[in-house]
Structure formats: structure tokens, C-alpha cells
PDB file of C-alpha atoms in Angstrom:
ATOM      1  CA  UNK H   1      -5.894 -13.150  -1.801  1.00 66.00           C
ATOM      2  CA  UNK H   2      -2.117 -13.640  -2.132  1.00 79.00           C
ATOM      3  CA  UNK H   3       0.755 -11.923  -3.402  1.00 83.00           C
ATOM      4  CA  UNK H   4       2.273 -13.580  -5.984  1.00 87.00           C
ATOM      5  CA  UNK H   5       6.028 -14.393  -6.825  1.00 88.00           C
ATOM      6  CA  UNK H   6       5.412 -15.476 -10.860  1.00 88.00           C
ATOM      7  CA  UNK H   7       5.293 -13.772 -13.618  1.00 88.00           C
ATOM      8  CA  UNK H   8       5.024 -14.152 -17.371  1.00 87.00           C
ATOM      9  CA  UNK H   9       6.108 -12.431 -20.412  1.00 83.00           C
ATOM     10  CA  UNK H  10       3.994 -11.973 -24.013  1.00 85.00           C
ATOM     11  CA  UNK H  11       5.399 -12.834 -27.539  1.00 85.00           C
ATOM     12  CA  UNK H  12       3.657 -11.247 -29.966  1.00 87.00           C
ATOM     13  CA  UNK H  13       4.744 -12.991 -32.699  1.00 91.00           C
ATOM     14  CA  UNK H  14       3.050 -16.563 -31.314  1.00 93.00           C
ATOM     15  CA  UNK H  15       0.352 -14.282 -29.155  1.00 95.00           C
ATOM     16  CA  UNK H  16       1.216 -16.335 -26.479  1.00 94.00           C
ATOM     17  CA  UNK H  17       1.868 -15.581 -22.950  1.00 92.00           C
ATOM     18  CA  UNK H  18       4.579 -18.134 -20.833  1.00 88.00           C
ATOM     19  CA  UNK H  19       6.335 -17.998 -17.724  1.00 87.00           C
ATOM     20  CA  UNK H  20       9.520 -16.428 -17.289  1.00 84.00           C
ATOM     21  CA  UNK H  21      11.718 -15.718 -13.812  1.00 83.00           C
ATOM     22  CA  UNK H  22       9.683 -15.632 -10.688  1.00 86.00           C
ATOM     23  CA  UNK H  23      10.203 -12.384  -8.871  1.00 85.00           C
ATOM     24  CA  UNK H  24      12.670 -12.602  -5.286  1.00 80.00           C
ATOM     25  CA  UNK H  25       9.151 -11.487  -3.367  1.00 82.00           C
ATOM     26  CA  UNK H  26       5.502 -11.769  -3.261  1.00 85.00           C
ATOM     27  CA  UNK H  27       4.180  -8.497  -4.242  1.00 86.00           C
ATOM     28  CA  UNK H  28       0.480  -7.530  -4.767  1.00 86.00           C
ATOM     29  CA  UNK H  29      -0.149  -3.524  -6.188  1.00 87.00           C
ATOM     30  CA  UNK H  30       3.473  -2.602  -7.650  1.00 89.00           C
ATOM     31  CA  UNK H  31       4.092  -0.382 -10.330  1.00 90.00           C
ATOM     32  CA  UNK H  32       5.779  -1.921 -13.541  1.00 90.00           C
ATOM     33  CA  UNK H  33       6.712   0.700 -16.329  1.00 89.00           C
ATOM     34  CA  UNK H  34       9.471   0.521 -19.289  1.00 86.00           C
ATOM     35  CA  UNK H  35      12.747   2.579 -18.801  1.00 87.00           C
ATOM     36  CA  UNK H  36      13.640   2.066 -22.298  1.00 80.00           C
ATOM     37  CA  UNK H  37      12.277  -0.178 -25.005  1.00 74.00           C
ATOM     38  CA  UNK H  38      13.669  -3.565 -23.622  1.00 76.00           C
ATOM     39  CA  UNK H  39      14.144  -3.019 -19.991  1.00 84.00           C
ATOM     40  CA  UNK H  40      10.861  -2.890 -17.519  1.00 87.00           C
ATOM     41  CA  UNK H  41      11.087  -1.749 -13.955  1.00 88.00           C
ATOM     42  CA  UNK H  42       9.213  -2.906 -11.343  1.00 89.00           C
ATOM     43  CA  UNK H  43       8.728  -0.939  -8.177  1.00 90.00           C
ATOM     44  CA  UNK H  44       6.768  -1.474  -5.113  1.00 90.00           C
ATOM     45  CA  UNK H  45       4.056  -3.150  -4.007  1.00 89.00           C
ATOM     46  CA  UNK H  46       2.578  -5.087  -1.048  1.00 84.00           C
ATOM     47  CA  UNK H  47       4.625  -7.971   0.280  1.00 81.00           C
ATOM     48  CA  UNK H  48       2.973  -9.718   2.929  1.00 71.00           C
ATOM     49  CA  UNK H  49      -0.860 -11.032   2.386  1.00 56.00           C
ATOM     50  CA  UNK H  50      -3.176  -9.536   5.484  1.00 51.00           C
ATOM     51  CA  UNK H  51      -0.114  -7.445   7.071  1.00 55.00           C
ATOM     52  CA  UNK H  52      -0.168  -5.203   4.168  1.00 58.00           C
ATOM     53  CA  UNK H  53       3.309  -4.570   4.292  1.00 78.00           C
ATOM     54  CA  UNK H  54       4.812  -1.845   1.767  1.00 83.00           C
ATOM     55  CA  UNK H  55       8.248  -2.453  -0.303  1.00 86.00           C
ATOM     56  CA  UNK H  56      10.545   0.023  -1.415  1.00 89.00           C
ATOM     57  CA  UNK H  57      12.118  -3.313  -2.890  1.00 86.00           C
ATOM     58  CA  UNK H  58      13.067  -2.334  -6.812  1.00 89.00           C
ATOM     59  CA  UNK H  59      13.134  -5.092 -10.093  1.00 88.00           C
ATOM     60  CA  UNK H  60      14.327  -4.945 -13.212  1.00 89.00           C
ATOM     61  CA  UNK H  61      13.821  -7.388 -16.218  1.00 87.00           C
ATOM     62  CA  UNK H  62      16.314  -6.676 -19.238  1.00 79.00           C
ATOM     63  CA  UNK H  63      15.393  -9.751 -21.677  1.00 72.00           C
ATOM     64  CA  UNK H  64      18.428  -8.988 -23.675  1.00 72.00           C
ATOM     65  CA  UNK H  65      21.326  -9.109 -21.427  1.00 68.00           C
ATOM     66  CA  UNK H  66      19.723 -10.979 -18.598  1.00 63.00           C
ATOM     67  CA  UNK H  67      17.859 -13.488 -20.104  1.00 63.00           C
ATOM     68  CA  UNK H  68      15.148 -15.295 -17.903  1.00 65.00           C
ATOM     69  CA  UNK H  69      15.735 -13.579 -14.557  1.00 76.00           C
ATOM     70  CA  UNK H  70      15.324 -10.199 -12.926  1.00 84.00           C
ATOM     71  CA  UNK H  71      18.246  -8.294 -12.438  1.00 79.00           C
ATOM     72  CA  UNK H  72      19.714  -8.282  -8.783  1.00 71.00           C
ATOM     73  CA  UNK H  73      21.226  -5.607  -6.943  1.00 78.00           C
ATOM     74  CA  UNK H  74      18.822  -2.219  -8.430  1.00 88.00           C
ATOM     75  CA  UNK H  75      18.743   0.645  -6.420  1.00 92.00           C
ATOM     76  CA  UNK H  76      15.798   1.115  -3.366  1.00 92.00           C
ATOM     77  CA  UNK H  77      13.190   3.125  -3.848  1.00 94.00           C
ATOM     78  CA  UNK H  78      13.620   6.239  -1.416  1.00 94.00           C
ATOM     79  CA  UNK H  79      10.049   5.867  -0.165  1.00 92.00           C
ATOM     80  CA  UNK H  80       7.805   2.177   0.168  1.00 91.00           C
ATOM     81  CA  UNK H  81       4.704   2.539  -1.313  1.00 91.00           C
ATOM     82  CA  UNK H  82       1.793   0.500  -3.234  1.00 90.00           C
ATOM     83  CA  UNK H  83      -1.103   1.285  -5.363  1.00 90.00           C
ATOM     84  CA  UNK H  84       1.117   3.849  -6.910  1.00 92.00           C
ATOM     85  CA  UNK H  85       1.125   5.947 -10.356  1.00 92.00           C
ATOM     86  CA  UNK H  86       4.432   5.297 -12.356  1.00 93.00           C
ATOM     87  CA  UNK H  87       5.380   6.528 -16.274  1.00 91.00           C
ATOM     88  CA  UNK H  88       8.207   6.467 -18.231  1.00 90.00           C
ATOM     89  CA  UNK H  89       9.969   9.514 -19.364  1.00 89.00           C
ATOM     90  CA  UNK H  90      12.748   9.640 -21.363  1.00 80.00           C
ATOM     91  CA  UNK H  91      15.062   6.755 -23.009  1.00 77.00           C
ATOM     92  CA  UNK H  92      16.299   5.295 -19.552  1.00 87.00           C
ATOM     93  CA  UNK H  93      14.053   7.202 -17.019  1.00 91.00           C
ATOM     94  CA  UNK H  94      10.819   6.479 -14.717  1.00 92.00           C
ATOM     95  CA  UNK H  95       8.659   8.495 -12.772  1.00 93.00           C
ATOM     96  CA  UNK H  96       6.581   7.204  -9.920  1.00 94.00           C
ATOM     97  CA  UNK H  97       4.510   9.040  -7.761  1.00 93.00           C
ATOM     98  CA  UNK H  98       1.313   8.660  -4.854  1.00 92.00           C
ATOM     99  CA  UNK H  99       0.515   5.469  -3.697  1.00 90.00           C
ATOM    100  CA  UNK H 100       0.172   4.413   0.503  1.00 86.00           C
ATOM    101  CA  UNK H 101       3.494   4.710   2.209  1.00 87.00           C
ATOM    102  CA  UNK H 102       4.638   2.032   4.420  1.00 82.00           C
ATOM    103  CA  UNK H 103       2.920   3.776   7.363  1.00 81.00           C
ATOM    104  CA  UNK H 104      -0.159   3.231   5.434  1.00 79.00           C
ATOM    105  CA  UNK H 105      -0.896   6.639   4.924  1.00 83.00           C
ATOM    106  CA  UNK H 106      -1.338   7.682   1.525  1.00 86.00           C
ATOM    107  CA  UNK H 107       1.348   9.632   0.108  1.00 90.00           C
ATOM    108  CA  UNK H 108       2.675  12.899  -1.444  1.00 91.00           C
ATOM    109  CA  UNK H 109       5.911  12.032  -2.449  1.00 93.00           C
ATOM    110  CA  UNK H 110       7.264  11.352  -6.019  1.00 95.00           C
ATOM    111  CA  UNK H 111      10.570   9.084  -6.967  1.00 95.00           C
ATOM    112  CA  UNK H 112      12.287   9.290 -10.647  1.00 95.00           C
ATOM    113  CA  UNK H 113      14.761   6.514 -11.606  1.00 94.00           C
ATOM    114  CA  UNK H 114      17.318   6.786 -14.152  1.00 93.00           C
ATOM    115  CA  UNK H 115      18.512   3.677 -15.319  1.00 90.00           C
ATOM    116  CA  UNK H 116      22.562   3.312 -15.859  1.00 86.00           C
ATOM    117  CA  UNK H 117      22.726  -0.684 -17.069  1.00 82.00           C
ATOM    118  CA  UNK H 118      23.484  -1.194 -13.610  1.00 81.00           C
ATOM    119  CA  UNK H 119      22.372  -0.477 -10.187  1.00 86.00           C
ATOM    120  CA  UNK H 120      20.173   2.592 -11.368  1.00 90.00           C
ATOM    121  CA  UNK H 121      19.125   5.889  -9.057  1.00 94.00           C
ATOM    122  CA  UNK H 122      16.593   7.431  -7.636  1.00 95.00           C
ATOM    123  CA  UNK H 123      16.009  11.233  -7.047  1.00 95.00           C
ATOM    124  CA  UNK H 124      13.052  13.483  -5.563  1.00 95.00           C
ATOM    125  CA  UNK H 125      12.308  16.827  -5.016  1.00 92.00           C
ATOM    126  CA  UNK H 126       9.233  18.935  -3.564  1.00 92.00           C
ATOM    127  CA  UNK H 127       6.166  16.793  -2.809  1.00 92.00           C
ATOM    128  CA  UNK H 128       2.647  17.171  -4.400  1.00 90.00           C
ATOM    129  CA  UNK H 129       0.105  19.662  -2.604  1.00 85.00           C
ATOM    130  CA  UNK H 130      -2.243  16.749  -1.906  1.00 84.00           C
ATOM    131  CA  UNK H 131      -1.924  12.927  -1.344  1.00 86.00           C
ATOM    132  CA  UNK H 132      -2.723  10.502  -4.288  1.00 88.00           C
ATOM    133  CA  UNK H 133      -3.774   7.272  -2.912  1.00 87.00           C
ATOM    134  CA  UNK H 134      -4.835   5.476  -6.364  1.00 87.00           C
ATOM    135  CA  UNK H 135      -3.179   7.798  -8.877  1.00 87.00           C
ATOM    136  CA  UNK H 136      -2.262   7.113 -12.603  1.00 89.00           C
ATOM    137  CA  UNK H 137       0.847   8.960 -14.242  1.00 90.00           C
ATOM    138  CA  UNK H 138       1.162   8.722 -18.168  1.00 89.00           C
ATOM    139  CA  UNK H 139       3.868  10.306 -20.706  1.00 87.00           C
ATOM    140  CA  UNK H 140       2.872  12.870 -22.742  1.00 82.00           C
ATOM    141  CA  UNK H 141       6.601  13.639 -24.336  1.00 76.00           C
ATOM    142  CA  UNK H 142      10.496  12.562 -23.776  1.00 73.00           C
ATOM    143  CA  UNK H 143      10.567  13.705 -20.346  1.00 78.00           C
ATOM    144  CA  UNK H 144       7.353  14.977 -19.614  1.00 86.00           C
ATOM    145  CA  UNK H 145       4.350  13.196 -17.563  1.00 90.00           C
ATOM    146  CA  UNK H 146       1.025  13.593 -16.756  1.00 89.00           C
ATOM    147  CA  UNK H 147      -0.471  12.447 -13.170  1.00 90.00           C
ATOM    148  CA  UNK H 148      -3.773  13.162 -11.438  1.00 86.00           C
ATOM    149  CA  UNK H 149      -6.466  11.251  -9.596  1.00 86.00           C
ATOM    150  CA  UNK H 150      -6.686   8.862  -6.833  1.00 85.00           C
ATOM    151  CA  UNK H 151      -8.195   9.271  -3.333  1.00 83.00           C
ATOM    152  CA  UNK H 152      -6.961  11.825  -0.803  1.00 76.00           C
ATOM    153  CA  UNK H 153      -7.361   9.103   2.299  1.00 69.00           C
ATOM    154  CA  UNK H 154      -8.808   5.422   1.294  1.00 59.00           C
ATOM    155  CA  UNK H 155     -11.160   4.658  -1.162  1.00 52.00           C
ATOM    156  CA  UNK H 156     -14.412   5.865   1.194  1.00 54.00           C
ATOM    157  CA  UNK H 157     -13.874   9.459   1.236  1.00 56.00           C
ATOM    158  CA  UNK H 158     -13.605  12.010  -1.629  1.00 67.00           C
ATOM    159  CA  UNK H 159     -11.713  11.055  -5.121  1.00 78.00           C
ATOM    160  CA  UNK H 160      -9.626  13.669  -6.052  1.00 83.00           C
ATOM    161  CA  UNK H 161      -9.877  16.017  -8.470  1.00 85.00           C
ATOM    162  CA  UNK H 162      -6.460  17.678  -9.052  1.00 87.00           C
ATOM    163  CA  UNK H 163      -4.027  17.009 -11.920  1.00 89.00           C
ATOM    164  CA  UNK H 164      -0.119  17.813 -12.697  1.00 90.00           C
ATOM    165  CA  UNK H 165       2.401  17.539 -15.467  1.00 90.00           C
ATOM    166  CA  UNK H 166       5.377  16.768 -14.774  1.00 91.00           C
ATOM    167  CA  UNK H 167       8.128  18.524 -16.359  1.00 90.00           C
ATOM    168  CA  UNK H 168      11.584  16.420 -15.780  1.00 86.00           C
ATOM    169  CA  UNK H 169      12.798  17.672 -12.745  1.00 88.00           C
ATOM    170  CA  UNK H 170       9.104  18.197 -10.676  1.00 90.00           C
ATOM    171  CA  UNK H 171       5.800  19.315 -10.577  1.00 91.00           C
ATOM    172  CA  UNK H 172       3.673  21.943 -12.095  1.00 89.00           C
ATOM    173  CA  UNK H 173       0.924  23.670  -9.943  1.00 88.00           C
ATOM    174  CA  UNK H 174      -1.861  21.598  -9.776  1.00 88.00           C
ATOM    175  CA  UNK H 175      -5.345  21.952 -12.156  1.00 89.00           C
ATOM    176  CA  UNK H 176      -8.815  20.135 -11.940  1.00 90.00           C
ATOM    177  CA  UNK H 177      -9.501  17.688 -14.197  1.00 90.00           C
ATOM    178  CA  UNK H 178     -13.127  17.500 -15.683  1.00 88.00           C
ATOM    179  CA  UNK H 179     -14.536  14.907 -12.516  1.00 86.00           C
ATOM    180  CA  UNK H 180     -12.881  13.234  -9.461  1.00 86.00           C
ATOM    181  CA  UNK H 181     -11.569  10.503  -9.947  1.00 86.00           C
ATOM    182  CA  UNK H 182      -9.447   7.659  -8.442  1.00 85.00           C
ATOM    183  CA  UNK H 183      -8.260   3.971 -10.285  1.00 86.00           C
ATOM    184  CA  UNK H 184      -9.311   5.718 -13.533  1.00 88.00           C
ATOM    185  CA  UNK H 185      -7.850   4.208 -16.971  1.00 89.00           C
ATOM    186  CA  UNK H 186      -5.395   6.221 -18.585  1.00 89.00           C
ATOM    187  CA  UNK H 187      -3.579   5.707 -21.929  1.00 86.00           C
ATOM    188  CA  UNK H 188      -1.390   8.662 -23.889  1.00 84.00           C
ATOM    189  CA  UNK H 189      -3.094   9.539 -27.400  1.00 84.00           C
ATOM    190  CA  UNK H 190      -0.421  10.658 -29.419  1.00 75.00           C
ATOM    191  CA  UNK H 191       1.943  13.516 -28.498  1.00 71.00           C
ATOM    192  CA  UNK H 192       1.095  15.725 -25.394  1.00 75.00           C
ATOM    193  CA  UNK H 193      -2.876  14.262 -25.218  1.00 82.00           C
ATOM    194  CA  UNK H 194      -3.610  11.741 -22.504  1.00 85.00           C
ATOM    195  CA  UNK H 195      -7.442   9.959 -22.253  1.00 89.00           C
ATOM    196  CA  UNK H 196      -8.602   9.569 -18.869  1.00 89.00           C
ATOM    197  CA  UNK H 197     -11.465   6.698 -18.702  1.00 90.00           C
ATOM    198  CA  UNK H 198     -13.912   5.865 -15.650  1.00 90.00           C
ATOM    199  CA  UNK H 199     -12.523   5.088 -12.384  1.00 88.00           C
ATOM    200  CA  UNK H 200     -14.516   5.791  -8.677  1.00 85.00           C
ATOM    201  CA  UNK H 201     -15.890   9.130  -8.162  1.00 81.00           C
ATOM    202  CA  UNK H 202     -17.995  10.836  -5.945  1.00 63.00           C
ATOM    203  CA  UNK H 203     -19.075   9.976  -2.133  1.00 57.00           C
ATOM    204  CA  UNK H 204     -18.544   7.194   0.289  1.00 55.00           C
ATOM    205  CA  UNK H 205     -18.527   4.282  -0.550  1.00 57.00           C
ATOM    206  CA  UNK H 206     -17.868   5.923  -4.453  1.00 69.00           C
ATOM    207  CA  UNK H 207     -19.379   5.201  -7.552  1.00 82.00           C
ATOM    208  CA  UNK H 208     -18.362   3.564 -10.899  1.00 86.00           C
ATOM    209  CA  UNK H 209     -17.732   6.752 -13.661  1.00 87.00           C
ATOM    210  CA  UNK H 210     -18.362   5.963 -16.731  1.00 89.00           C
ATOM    211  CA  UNK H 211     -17.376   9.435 -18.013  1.00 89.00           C
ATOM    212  CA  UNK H 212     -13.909  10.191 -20.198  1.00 91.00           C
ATOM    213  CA  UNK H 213     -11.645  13.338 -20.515  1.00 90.00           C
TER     214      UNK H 213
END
């Protein structure tokens, strides 16, 4: 397989999808989350087809003042990573967190970016007590998250079982969710409830779940 440069945007009123502006580089597994209604962020991925190579490299599509073409110029993330959980928070904030690290170890770390209309930020703070290789994050209020999941090393060891919310600034202590899991669906139900669907669980090589939470 190969990354790919392309991408395309949806218009609901035709239910049609077309292309739009092709992306600077090739990336396979990045993130891609809204910062505010209009404005999507894209963040991370893997570059280079075979080498594996992790990006910190950082996109950002605003289809009202930058019509047709990613914006230029955004803010690094502090940490390259793929296969990573990202959420929004609030009205012009992100949170992503997990994922492999450009050594290719999976990773502890977590990123937020606050978006300024410009060249954006990014901030961190104290790392999660396990590495999420395969996580999912999800809001659950203005500047709350959910995150949990994943795989502690590569997908043929142990899914993981722990969980955190996310509270603005950094993470809670961790709790268990119902089973391991890593890749799981997620999707926020309405306020501060979150539904967790499937995923890998269990041993080596792991198995399909088709349990919910």
C-alpha cells in the first residue's frame, strides 16, 4: 500500500464527495479532527510507504478563508507519531494523544493545539501511565475528552484496558474500561456519554470484539 497525497471533501447538500487540495505529503494513519466548526486539522501520520516513517508535519483546511488548499505554515507537532487518538475540545482546540513515535515505539505522550487563525500551538504536560499504540480519544464536553484503548506494544501482545478523561489541561488517573480493547469504534452520545464499539481484544494474534460499552 501507499500513502496518499489526495483528498476529498463531502457536500451534503448534493451527497456527493469531490476532490479538493492534495495534501504537501503522502501520509498513511494521521489523525484529522475539527478545531472549530469550519476548520479541520490534520496531524500526523506515516510518510514514506515500507520505511514507515513518522511526521510531526501539521495541516489545516479552513474552506472559508482558504478556499481549495491547506493552509501553509501551522505549527509542528512536538512529538511524530501515527495511528494516534485525536478529539476536539473546545471552539478552537484539539487534543491528540498515543500513537507510535517516530522511533517506532508506541507512545505515552499527549499534544493539545489551540488554533489562533494562524500558525496555531501546541502544548503538553505529564504523560499517560501506559503507552496507547491504537487509541481513540472522543469529546464528552467543551473542553473535556475521553481516551482509552489501544495496544501497549504492537498489535500481537495484550490490548489495553485502561481509560482517561481528559480535563483541559491533562489527565485523570486512569480506570478500566469493561474489556481490552485496541482500534475500537468510538462515537460521543450526547453530553458526557461516549459508546465504545468492537475493536481487537484479547491474546496474540487478538481477536475481533464484538462487545460495546
Amino acid at each position: 500500500a501507499t500513502p496518499l497525497t489526495n483528498a476529498e471533501i463531502y457536500d451534503p447538500v448534493t451527497d456527493t464527495l469531490s476532490a479538493t487540495a492534495s495534501l504537501g505529503t503522502a501520509l498513511a494513519f494521521p489523525a484529522a479532527v475539527s478545531v472549530r466548526q469550519d476548520v479541520l486539522l490534520l496531524a500526523g501520520g506515516l510518510d514514506i510507504a515500507g520505511d514507515e516513517s513518522r511526521v510531526a508535519q501539521v495541516y489545516v483546511y479552513d474552506p472559508v478563508n482558504h478556499v481549495g488548499s491547506w493552509m501553509p505554515g501551522v505549527e509542528r507537532m512536538i512529538e511524530a507519531r501515527a495511528d494516534h487518538g485525536a478529539a476536539r475540545l473546545d471552539s478552537n482546540e484539539a487534543l491528540v494523544m498515543g500513537g507510535r513515535e517516530a522511533d517506532g515505539l508506541p507512545s505515552s505522550t499527549w499534544e493539545k493545539f489551540t488554533w489562533d487563525g494562524g500558525t496555531g500551538a501546541w502544548t503538553t504536560g505529564t504523560e499517560l501511565s501506559e503507552e496507547h499504540l491504537g487509541a481513540v480519544a472522543v469529546a464528552v464536553d467543551d473542553d473535556e475528552a475521553f481516551a482509552g484503548g489501544g495496544f501497549e506494544n504492537d498489535v500481537t501482545v495484550f490490548a489495553i484496558q485502561e481509560s482517561y478523561v481528559f480535563d483541559g489541561t491533562g489527565f485523570g488517573s486512569p480506570a478500566d474500561l469493561v474489556s481490552s480493547r485496541g482500534w475500537p469504534g468510538v462515537v460521543q452520545i450526547a453530553g458526557d456519554e461516549w459508546l465504545l464499539l468492537g475493536g481487537l481484544g484479547g491474546t496474540s494474534p487478538g481477536v475481533a470484539l464484538s462487545s460495546t460499552e
